[in-house]
Amino acid sequence: LWQRIKGMSHSISGAWSLHGGQVGIAEMICMYTRLDDSLYTIKACTTLRRRNGKVVDMRIHADVTGL
């Protein structure tokens, strides 16, 4: 991935907290700048699980096959 892009940015479009703050979900738009300066935009989602105030699991879901 990193050899195929010049830069990237994220814009969070939604965020939710569940189970008393133990699970957090963020939905975002990710914009990638390719080496030829064209843009590629995808939707992505990150899920965080916390235990004792610390992140114990983070999962990022994004399809970047078009890059």
PDB file of N, CA, C and O in Angstrom:
ATOM      1  N   LEU A   1       0.830  -1.205   0.000  1.00  0.00           N
ATOM      2  CA  LEU A   1       0.000   0.000   0.000  1.00  0.00           C
ATOM      3  C   LEU A   1       0.865   1.256   0.000  1.00  0.00           C
ATOM      4  O   LEU A   1       0.658   2.154  -0.798  1.00  0.00           O
ATOM      5  N   TRP A   2       1.830   1.329   0.892  1.00  0.00           N
ATOM      6  CA  TRP A   2       2.591   2.567   1.071  1.00  0.00           C
ATOM      7  C   TRP A   2       3.446   2.910  -0.145  1.00  0.00           C
ATOM      8  O   TRP A   2       3.748   4.070  -0.372  1.00  0.00           O
ATOM      9  N   GLN A   3       3.808   1.927  -0.955  1.00  0.00           N
ATOM     10  CA  GLN A   3       4.583   2.198  -2.156  1.00  0.00           C
ATOM     11  C   GLN A   3       3.714   2.757  -3.278  1.00  0.00           C
ATOM     12  O   GLN A   3       4.221   3.266  -4.262  1.00  0.00           O
ATOM     13  N   ARG A   4       2.375   2.661  -3.127  1.00  0.00           N
ATOM     14  CA  ARG A   4       1.467   3.081  -4.185  1.00  0.00           C
ATOM     15  C   ARG A   4       0.774   4.418  -3.922  1.00  0.00           C
ATOM     16  O   ARG A   4       0.016   4.892  -4.754  1.00  0.00           O
ATOM     17  N   ILE A   5       1.009   5.009  -2.743  1.00  0.00           N
ATOM     18  CA  ILE A   5       0.326   6.270  -2.435  1.00  0.00           C
ATOM     19  C   ILE A   5       1.327   7.354  -2.038  1.00  0.00           C
ATOM     20  O   ILE A   5       2.417   7.074  -1.555  1.00  0.00           O
ATOM     21  N   LYS A   6       0.896   8.593  -2.262  1.00  0.00           N
ATOM     22  CA  LYS A   6       1.682   9.762  -1.887  1.00  0.00           C
ATOM     23  C   LYS A   6       1.204  10.325  -0.551  1.00  0.00           C
ATOM     24  O   LYS A   6       1.968  10.921   0.201  1.00  0.00           O
ATOM     25  N   GLY A   7      -0.081  10.124  -0.257  1.00  0.00           N
ATOM     26  CA  GLY A   7      -0.631  10.653   0.985  1.00  0.00           C
ATOM     27  C   GLY A   7      -2.027  10.108   1.245  1.00  0.00           C
ATOM     28  O   GLY A   7      -2.614   9.437   0.393  1.00  0.00           O
ATOM     29  N   MET A   8      -2.542  10.392   2.438  1.00  0.00           N
ATOM     30  CA  MET A   8      -3.893   9.964   2.792  1.00  0.00           C
ATOM     31  C   MET A   8      -4.465  10.888   3.856  1.00  0.00           C
ATOM     32  O   MET A   8      -3.725  11.542   4.594  1.00  0.00           O
ATOM     33  N   SER A   9      -5.797  10.943   3.902  1.00  0.00           N
ATOM     34  CA  SER A   9      -6.474  11.711   4.951  1.00  0.00           C
ATOM     35  C   SER A   9      -7.766  10.988   5.305  1.00  0.00           C
ATOM     36  O   SER A   9      -8.260  10.166   4.543  1.00  0.00           O
ATOM     37  N   HIS A  10      -8.292  11.306   6.486  1.00  0.00           N
ATOM     38  CA  HIS A  10      -9.498  10.653   6.982  1.00  0.00           C
ATOM     39  C   HIS A  10     -10.482  11.713   7.456  1.00  0.00           C
ATOM     40  O   HIS A  10     -10.081  12.733   8.006  1.00  0.00           O
ATOM     41  N   SER A  11     -11.750  11.411   7.272  1.00  0.00           N
ATOM     42  CA  SER A  11     -12.813  12.265   7.785  1.00  0.00           C
ATOM     43  C   SER A  11     -13.840  11.365   8.468  1.00  0.00           C
ATOM     44  O   SER A  11     -14.462  10.522   7.809  1.00  0.00           O
ATOM     45  N   ILE A  12     -13.992  11.508   9.778  1.00  0.00           N
ATOM     46  CA  ILE A  12     -14.930  10.661  10.524  1.00  0.00           C
ATOM     47  C   ILE A  12     -16.356  11.119  10.249  1.00  0.00           C
ATOM     48  O   ILE A  12     -16.683  12.294  10.420  1.00  0.00           O
ATOM     49  N   SER A  13     -17.190  10.181   9.822  1.00  0.00           N
ATOM     50  CA  SER A  13     -18.576  10.509   9.492  1.00  0.00           C
ATOM     51  C   SER A  13     -19.563  10.015  10.544  1.00  0.00           C
ATOM     52  O   SER A  13     -20.725  10.381  10.526  1.00  0.00           O
ATOM     53  N   GLY A  14     -19.108   9.181  11.466  1.00  0.00           N
ATOM     54  CA  GLY A  14     -19.974   8.703  12.539  1.00  0.00           C
ATOM     55  C   GLY A  14     -19.151   8.012  13.603  1.00  0.00           C
ATOM     56  O   GLY A  14     -18.101   7.431  13.313  1.00  0.00           O
ATOM     57  N   ALA A  15     -19.608   8.085  14.843  1.00  0.00           N
ATOM     58  CA  ALA A  15     -18.914   7.416  15.953  1.00  0.00           C
ATOM     59  C   ALA A  15     -19.943   6.971  16.979  1.00  0.00           C
ATOM     60  O   ALA A  15     -20.893   7.702  17.272  1.00  0.00           O
ATOM     61  N   TRP A  16     -19.753   5.764  17.496  1.00  0.00           N
ATOM     62  CA  TRP A  16     -20.685   5.193  18.461  1.00  0.00           C
ATOM     63  C   TRP A  16     -19.911   4.510  19.567  1.00  0.00           C
ATOM     64  O   TRP A  16     -18.831   3.979  19.361  1.00  0.00           O
ATOM     65  N   SER A  17     -20.492   4.522  20.765  1.00  0.00           N
ATOM     66  CA  SER A  17     -19.922   3.842  21.920  1.00  0.00           C
ATOM     67  C   SER A  17     -20.974   2.879  22.458  1.00  0.00           C
ATOM     68  O   SER A  17     -22.143   3.256  22.607  1.00  0.00           O
ATOM     69  N   LEU A  18     -20.569   1.652  22.720  1.00  0.00           N
ATOM     70  CA  LEU A  18     -21.495   0.614  23.186  1.00  0.00           C
ATOM     71  C   LEU A  18     -20.963  -0.046  24.453  1.00  0.00           C
ATOM     72  O   LEU A  18     -19.770   0.038  24.756  1.00  0.00           O
ATOM     73  N   HIS A  19     -21.835  -0.731  25.143  1.00  0.00           N
ATOM     74  CA  HIS A  19     -21.468  -1.531  26.314  1.00  0.00           C
ATOM     75  C   HIS A  19     -20.691  -0.713  27.338  1.00  0.00           C
ATOM     76  O   HIS A  19     -19.617  -1.098  27.792  1.00  0.00           O
ATOM     77  N   GLY A  20     -21.253   0.442  27.679  1.00  0.00           N
ATOM     78  CA  GLY A  20     -20.641   1.284  28.709  1.00  0.00           C
ATOM     79  C   GLY A  20     -19.264   1.806  28.339  1.00  0.00           C
ATOM     80  O   GLY A  20     -18.413   1.998  29.195  1.00  0.00           O
ATOM     81  N   GLY A  21     -19.029   2.034  27.043  1.00  0.00           N
ATOM     82  CA  GLY A  21     -17.745   2.558  26.596  1.00  0.00           C
ATOM     83  C   GLY A  21     -16.690   1.493  26.342  1.00  0.00           C
ATOM     84  O   GLY A  21     -15.554   1.810  25.998  1.00  0.00           O
ATOM     85  N   GLN A  22     -17.063   0.228  26.492  1.00  0.00           N
ATOM     86  CA  GLN A  22     -16.092  -0.848  26.263  1.00  0.00           C
ATOM     87  C   GLN A  22     -15.845  -1.130  24.788  1.00  0.00           C
ATOM     88  O   GLN A  22     -14.820  -1.694  24.412  1.00  0.00           O
ATOM     89  N   VAL A  23     -16.815  -0.729  23.939  1.00  0.00           N
ATOM     90  CA  VAL A  23     -16.681  -0.917  22.496  1.00  0.00           C
ATOM     91  C   VAL A  23     -16.929   0.424  21.816  1.00  0.00           C
ATOM     92  O   VAL A  23     -17.904   1.110  22.112  1.00  0.00           O
ATOM     93  N   GLY A  24     -16.037   0.808  20.919  1.00  0.00           N
ATOM     94  CA  GLY A  24     -16.201   2.034  20.147  1.00  0.00           C
ATOM     95  C   GLY A  24     -16.130   1.719  18.661  1.00  0.00           C
ATOM     96  O   GLY A  24     -15.347   0.876  18.228  1.00  0.00           O
ATOM     97  N   ILE A  25     -16.978   2.373  17.894  1.00  0.00           N
ATOM     98  CA  ILE A  25     -17.017   2.164  16.449  1.00  0.00           C
ATOM     99  C   ILE A  25     -16.925   3.524  15.770  1.00  0.00           C
ATOM    100  O   ILE A  25     -17.625   4.466  16.146  1.00  0.00           O
ATOM    101  N   ALA A  26     -16.057   3.629  14.781  1.00  0.00           N
ATOM    102  CA  ALA A  26     -15.923   4.863  14.003  1.00  0.00           C
ATOM    103  C   ALA A  26     -16.068   4.535  12.518  1.00  0.00           C
ATOM    104  O   ALA A  26     -15.457   3.596  12.026  1.00  0.00           O
ATOM    105  N   GLU A  27     -16.903   5.308  11.850  1.00  0.00           N
ATOM    106  CA  GLU A  27     -17.094   5.180  10.406  1.00  0.00           C
ATOM    107  C   GLU A  27     -16.423   6.380   9.765  1.00  0.00           C
ATOM    108  O   GLU A  27     -16.534   7.497  10.276  1.00  0.00           O
ATOM    109  N   MET A  28     -15.694   6.156   8.668  1.00  0.00           N
ATOM    110  CA  MET A  28     -14.957   7.277   8.085  1.00  0.00           C
ATOM    111  C   MET A  28     -14.862   7.172   6.574  1.00  0.00           C
ATOM    112  O   MET A  28     -15.099   6.130   5.987  1.00  0.00           O
ATOM    113  N   ILE A  29     -14.512   8.309   5.990  1.00  0.00           N
ATOM    114  CA  ILE A  29     -14.169   8.385   4.580  1.00  0.00           C
ATOM    115  C   ILE A  29     -12.643   8.526   4.535  1.00  0.00           C
ATOM    116  O   ILE A  29     -12.077   9.392   5.200  1.00  0.00           O
ATOM    117  N   CYS A  30     -11.986   7.653   3.779  1.00  0.00           N
ATOM    118  CA  CYS A  30     -10.525   7.711   3.622  1.00  0.00           C
ATOM    119  C   CYS A  30     -10.214   8.151   2.203  1.00  0.00           C
ATOM    120  O   CYS A  30     -10.747   7.576   1.252  1.00  0.00           O
ATOM    121  N   MET A  31      -9.378   9.158   2.086  1.00  0.00           N
ATOM    122  CA  MET A  31      -8.982   9.669   0.773  1.00  0.00           C
ATOM    123  C   MET A  31      -7.490   9.431   0.585  1.00  0.00           C
ATOM    124  O   MET A  31      -6.686   9.874   1.391  1.00  0.00           O
ATOM    125  N   TYR A  32      -7.166   8.702  -0.466  1.00  0.00           N
ATOM    126  CA  TYR A  32      -5.780   8.381  -0.787  1.00  0.00           C
ATOM    127  C   TYR A  32      -5.356   9.177  -2.012  1.00  0.00           C
ATOM    128  O   TYR A  32      -6.103   9.261  -2.984  1.00  0.00           O
ATOM    129  N   THR A  33      -4.163   9.737  -1.972  1.00  0.00           N
ATOM    130  CA  THR A  33      -3.584  10.400  -3.142  1.00  0.00           C
ATOM    131  C   THR A  33      -2.573   9.438  -3.741  1.00  0.00           C
ATOM    132  O   THR A  33      -1.593   9.064  -3.092  1.00  0.00           O
ATOM    133  N   ARG A  34      -2.846   9.016  -4.978  1.00  0.00           N
ATOM    134  CA  ARG A  34      -1.935   8.102  -5.664  1.00  0.00           C
ATOM    135  C   ARG A  34      -0.687   8.851  -6.117  1.00  0.00           C
ATOM    136  O   ARG A  34      -0.629  10.079  -6.093  1.00  0.00           O
ATOM    137  N   LEU A  35       0.306   8.103  -6.565  1.00  0.00           N
ATOM    138  CA  LEU A  35       1.570   8.709  -7.011  1.00  0.00           C
ATOM    139  C   LEU A  35       1.376   9.631  -8.212  1.00  0.00           C
ATOM    140  O   LEU A  35       2.138  10.578  -8.400  1.00  0.00           O
ATOM    141  N   ASP A  36       0.321   9.372  -9.026  1.00  0.00           N
ATOM    142  CA  ASP A  36       0.049  10.239 -10.186  1.00  0.00           C
ATOM    143  C   ASP A  36      -0.868  11.403  -9.824  1.00  0.00           C
ATOM    144  O   ASP A  36      -1.403  12.078 -10.684  1.00  0.00           O
ATOM    145  N   ASP A  37      -1.082  11.644  -8.513  1.00  0.00           N
ATOM    146  CA  ASP A  37      -1.917  12.714  -7.944  1.00  0.00           C
ATOM    147  C   ASP A  37      -3.418  12.494  -8.129  1.00  0.00           C
ATOM    148  O   ASP A  37      -4.210  13.373  -7.797  1.00  0.00           O
ATOM    149  N   SER A  38      -3.853  11.354  -8.648  1.00  0.00           N
ATOM    150  CA  SER A  38      -5.286  11.063  -8.694  1.00  0.00           C
ATOM    151  C   SER A  38      -5.746  10.655  -7.294  1.00  0.00           C
ATOM    152  O   SER A  38      -4.949  10.201  -6.468  1.00  0.00           O
ATOM    153  N   LEU A  39      -7.029  10.851  -7.017  1.00  0.00           N
ATOM    154  CA  LEU A  39      -7.594  10.540  -5.704  1.00  0.00           C
ATOM    155  C   LEU A  39      -8.404   9.253  -5.755  1.00  0.00           C
ATOM    156  O   LEU A  39      -9.066   8.956  -6.745  1.00  0.00           O
ATOM    157  N   TYR A  40      -8.343   8.512  -4.669  1.00  0.00           N
ATOM    158  CA  TYR A  40      -9.126   7.288  -4.501  1.00  0.00           C
ATOM    159  C   TYR A  40      -9.787   7.391  -3.138  1.00  0.00           C
ATOM    160  O   TYR A  40      -9.106   7.561  -2.119  1.00  0.00           O
ATOM    161  N   THR A  41     -11.112   7.316  -3.082  1.00  0.00           N
ATOM    162  CA  THR A  41     -11.860   7.497  -1.839  1.00  0.00           C
ATOM    163  C   THR A  41     -12.630   6.226  -1.508  1.00  0.00           C
ATOM    164  O   THR A  41     -13.248   5.627  -2.382  1.00  0.00           O
ATOM    165  N   ILE A  42     -12.569   5.823  -0.237  1.00  0.00           N
ATOM    166  CA  ILE A  42     -13.299   4.644   0.216  1.00  0.00           C
ATOM    167  C   ILE A  42     -13.982   4.954   1.546  1.00  0.00           C
ATOM    168  O   ILE A  42     -13.647   5.921   2.227  1.00  0.00           O
ATOM    169  N   LYS A  43     -14.928   4.104   1.918  1.00  0.00           N
ATOM    170  CA  LYS A  43     -15.511   4.128   3.260  1.00  0.00           C
ATOM    171  C   LYS A  43     -14.789   3.070   4.078  1.00  0.00           C
ATOM    172  O   LYS A  43     -14.423   2.014   3.567  1.00  0.00           O
ATOM    173  N   ALA A  44     -14.559   3.356   5.338  1.00  0.00           N
ATOM    174  CA  ALA A  44     -13.877   2.420   6.228  1.00  0.00           C
ATOM    175  C   ALA A  44     -14.521   2.456   7.608  1.00  0.00           C
ATOM    176  O   ALA A  44     -15.276   3.373   7.927  1.00  0.00           O
ATOM    177  N   CYS A  45     -14.206   1.452   8.398  1.00  0.00           N
ATOM    178  CA  CYS A  45     -14.764   1.356   9.746  1.00  0.00           C
ATOM    179  C   CYS A  45     -13.697   0.808  10.683  1.00  0.00           C
ATOM    180  O   CYS A  45     -12.965  -0.113  10.332  1.00  0.00           O
ATOM    181  N   THR A  46     -13.588   1.383  11.862  1.00  0.00           N
ATOM    182  CA  THR A  46     -12.671   0.916  12.889  1.00  0.00           C
ATOM    183  C   THR A  46     -13.471   0.548  14.134  1.00  0.00           C
ATOM    184  O   THR A  46     -14.354   1.294  14.544  1.00  0.00           O
ATOM    185  N   THR A  47     -13.159  -0.594  14.710  1.00  0.00           N
ATOM    186  CA  THR A  47     -13.795  -1.039  15.949  1.00  0.00           C
ATOM    187  C   THR A  47     -12.720  -1.182  17.018  1.00  0.00           C
ATOM    188  O   THR A  47     -11.688  -1.809  16.789  1.00  0.00           O
ATOM    189  N   LEU A  48     -12.958  -0.561  18.173  1.00  0.00           N
ATOM    190  CA  LEU A  48     -12.035  -0.641  19.312  1.00  0.00           C
ATOM    191  C   LEU A  48     -12.714  -1.374  20.459  1.00  0.00           C
ATOM    192  O   LEU A  48     -13.884  -1.140  20.745  1.00  0.00           O
ATOM    193  N   ARG A  49     -11.982  -2.230  21.119  1.00  0.00           N
ATOM    194  CA  ARG A  49     -12.464  -2.879  22.342  1.00  0.00           C
ATOM    195  C   ARG A  49     -11.529  -2.461  23.479  1.00  0.00           C
ATOM    196  O   ARG A  49     -10.313  -2.515  23.336  1.00  0.00           O
ATOM    197  N   ARG A  50     -12.130  -2.053  24.580  1.00  0.00           N
ATOM    198  CA  ARG A  50     -11.350  -1.583  25.731  1.00  0.00           C
ATOM    199  C   ARG A  50     -11.549  -2.497  26.930  1.00  0.00           C
ATOM    200  O   ARG A  50     -12.620  -3.062  27.116  1.00  0.00           O
ATOM    201  N   ARG A  51     -10.516  -2.596  27.738  1.00  0.00           N
ATOM    202  CA  ARG A  51     -10.601  -3.303  29.002  1.00  0.00           C
ATOM    203  C   ARG A  51      -9.777  -2.521  30.011  1.00  0.00           C
ATOM    204  O   ARG A  51      -8.621  -2.195  29.746  1.00  0.00           O
ATOM    205  N   ASN A  52     -10.385  -2.189  31.119  1.00  0.00           N
ATOM    206  CA  ASN A  52      -9.712  -1.399  32.166  1.00  0.00           C
ATOM    207  C   ASN A  52      -9.155  -0.090  31.622  1.00  0.00           C
ATOM    208  O   ASN A  52      -8.056   0.334  31.977  1.00  0.00           O
ATOM    209  N   GLY A  53      -9.895   0.543  30.715  1.00  0.00           N
ATOM    210  CA  GLY A  53      -9.507   1.835  30.182  1.00  0.00           C
ATOM    211  C   GLY A  53      -8.439   1.795  29.097  1.00  0.00           C
ATOM    212  O   GLY A  53      -7.998   2.838  28.633  1.00  0.00           O
ATOM    213  N   LYS A  54      -8.011   0.603  28.687  1.00  0.00           N
ATOM    214  CA  LYS A  54      -6.980   0.482  27.658  1.00  0.00           C
ATOM    215  C   LYS A  54      -7.530  -0.268  26.447  1.00  0.00           C
ATOM    216  O   LYS A  54      -8.349  -1.175  26.591  1.00  0.00           O
ATOM    217  N   VAL A  55      -7.053   0.104  25.274  1.00  0.00           N
ATOM    218  CA  VAL A  55      -7.460  -0.587  24.047  1.00  0.00           C
ATOM    219  C   VAL A  55      -6.783  -1.950  24.018  1.00  0.00           C
ATOM    220  O   VAL A  55      -5.562  -2.053  24.119  1.00  0.00           O
ATOM    221  N   VAL A  56      -7.589  -3.013  23.908  1.00  0.00           N
ATOM    222  CA  VAL A  56      -7.043  -4.372  23.854  1.00  0.00           C
ATOM    223  C   VAL A  56      -7.208  -4.999  22.466  1.00  0.00           C
ATOM    224  O   VAL A  56      -6.601  -6.031  22.181  1.00  0.00           O
ATOM    225  N   ASP A  57      -8.020  -4.374  21.614  1.00  0.00           N
ATOM    226  CA  ASP A  57      -8.228  -4.901  20.269  1.00  0.00           C
ATOM    227  C   ASP A  57      -8.675  -3.768  19.363  1.00  0.00           C
ATOM    228  O   ASP A  57      -9.518  -2.952  19.758  1.00  0.00           O
ATOM    229  N   MET A  58      -8.086  -3.681  18.185  1.00  0.00           N
ATOM    230  CA  MET A  58      -8.499  -2.676  17.204  1.00  0.00           C
ATOM    231  C   MET A  58      -8.567  -3.367  15.847  1.00  0.00           C
ATOM    232  O   MET A  58      -7.610  -4.030  15.436  1.00  0.00           O
ATOM    233  N   ARG A  59      -9.709  -3.212  15.178  1.00  0.00           N
ATOM    234  CA  ARG A  59      -9.898  -3.808  13.856  1.00  0.00           C
ATOM    235  C   ARG A  59     -10.290  -2.733  12.867  1.00  0.00           C
ATOM    236  O   ARG A  59     -11.224  -1.973  13.113  1.00  0.00           O
ATOM    237  N   ILE A  60      -9.554  -2.679  11.767  1.00  0.00           N
ATOM    238  CA  ILE A  60      -9.811  -1.693  10.723  1.00  0.00           C
ATOM    239  C   ILE A  60     -10.325  -2.432   9.489  1.00  0.00           C
ATOM    240  O   ILE A  60      -9.683  -3.382   9.040  1.00  0.00           O
ATOM    241  N   HIS A  61     -11.465  -2.017   9.005  1.00  0.00           N
ATOM    242  CA  HIS A  61     -12.082  -2.657   7.860  1.00  0.00           C
ATOM    243  C   HIS A  61     -12.113  -1.662   6.696  1.00  0.00           C
ATOM    244  O   HIS A  61     -12.779  -0.630   6.788  1.00  0.00           O
ATOM    245  N   ALA A  62     -11.359  -1.981   5.645  1.00  0.00           N
ATOM    246  CA  ALA A  62     -11.304  -1.100   4.467  1.00  0.00           C
ATOM    247  C   ALA A  62     -10.895  -1.942   3.267  1.00  0.00           C
ATOM    248  O   ALA A  62     -10.050  -2.822   3.375  1.00  0.00           O
ATOM    249  N   ASP A  63     -11.481  -1.651   2.138  1.00  0.00           N
ATOM    250  CA  ASP A  63     -11.123  -2.346   0.893  1.00  0.00           C
ATOM    251  C   ASP A  63     -10.310  -1.394   0.021  1.00  0.00           C
ATOM    252  O   ASP A  63     -10.853  -0.471  -0.567  1.00  0.00           O
ATOM    253  N   VAL A  64      -9.009  -1.616  -0.050  1.00  0.00           N
ATOM    254  CA  VAL A  64      -8.123  -0.743  -0.821  1.00  0.00           C
ATOM    255  C   VAL A  64      -7.637  -1.434  -2.102  1.00  0.00           C
ATOM    256  O   VAL A  64      -6.633  -1.018  -2.683  1.00  0.00           O
ATOM    257  N   THR A  65      -8.346  -2.455  -2.558  1.00  0.00           N
ATOM    258  CA  THR A  65      -7.892  -3.185  -3.736  1.00  0.00           C
ATOM    259  C   THR A  65      -7.848  -2.311  -4.986  1.00  0.00           C
ATOM    260  O   THR A  65      -7.098  -2.594  -5.905  1.00  0.00           O
ATOM    261  N   GLY A  66      -8.615  -1.233  -5.022  1.00  0.00           N
ATOM    262  CA  GLY A  66      -8.610  -0.339  -6.169  1.00  0.00           C
ATOM    263  C   GLY A  66      -7.390   0.548  -6.279  1.00  0.00           C
ATOM    264  O   GLY A  66      -7.192   1.236  -7.279  1.00  0.00           O
ATOM    265  N   LEU A  67      -6.567   0.565  -5.239  1.00  0.00           N
ATOM    266  CA  LEU A  67      -5.354   1.383  -5.292  1.00  0.00           C
ATOM    267  C   LEU A  67      -4.345   0.719  -6.190  1.00  0.00           C
ATOM    268  O   LEU A  67      -3.444   1.220  -6.697  1.00  0.00           O
TER     269      LEU A  67
END
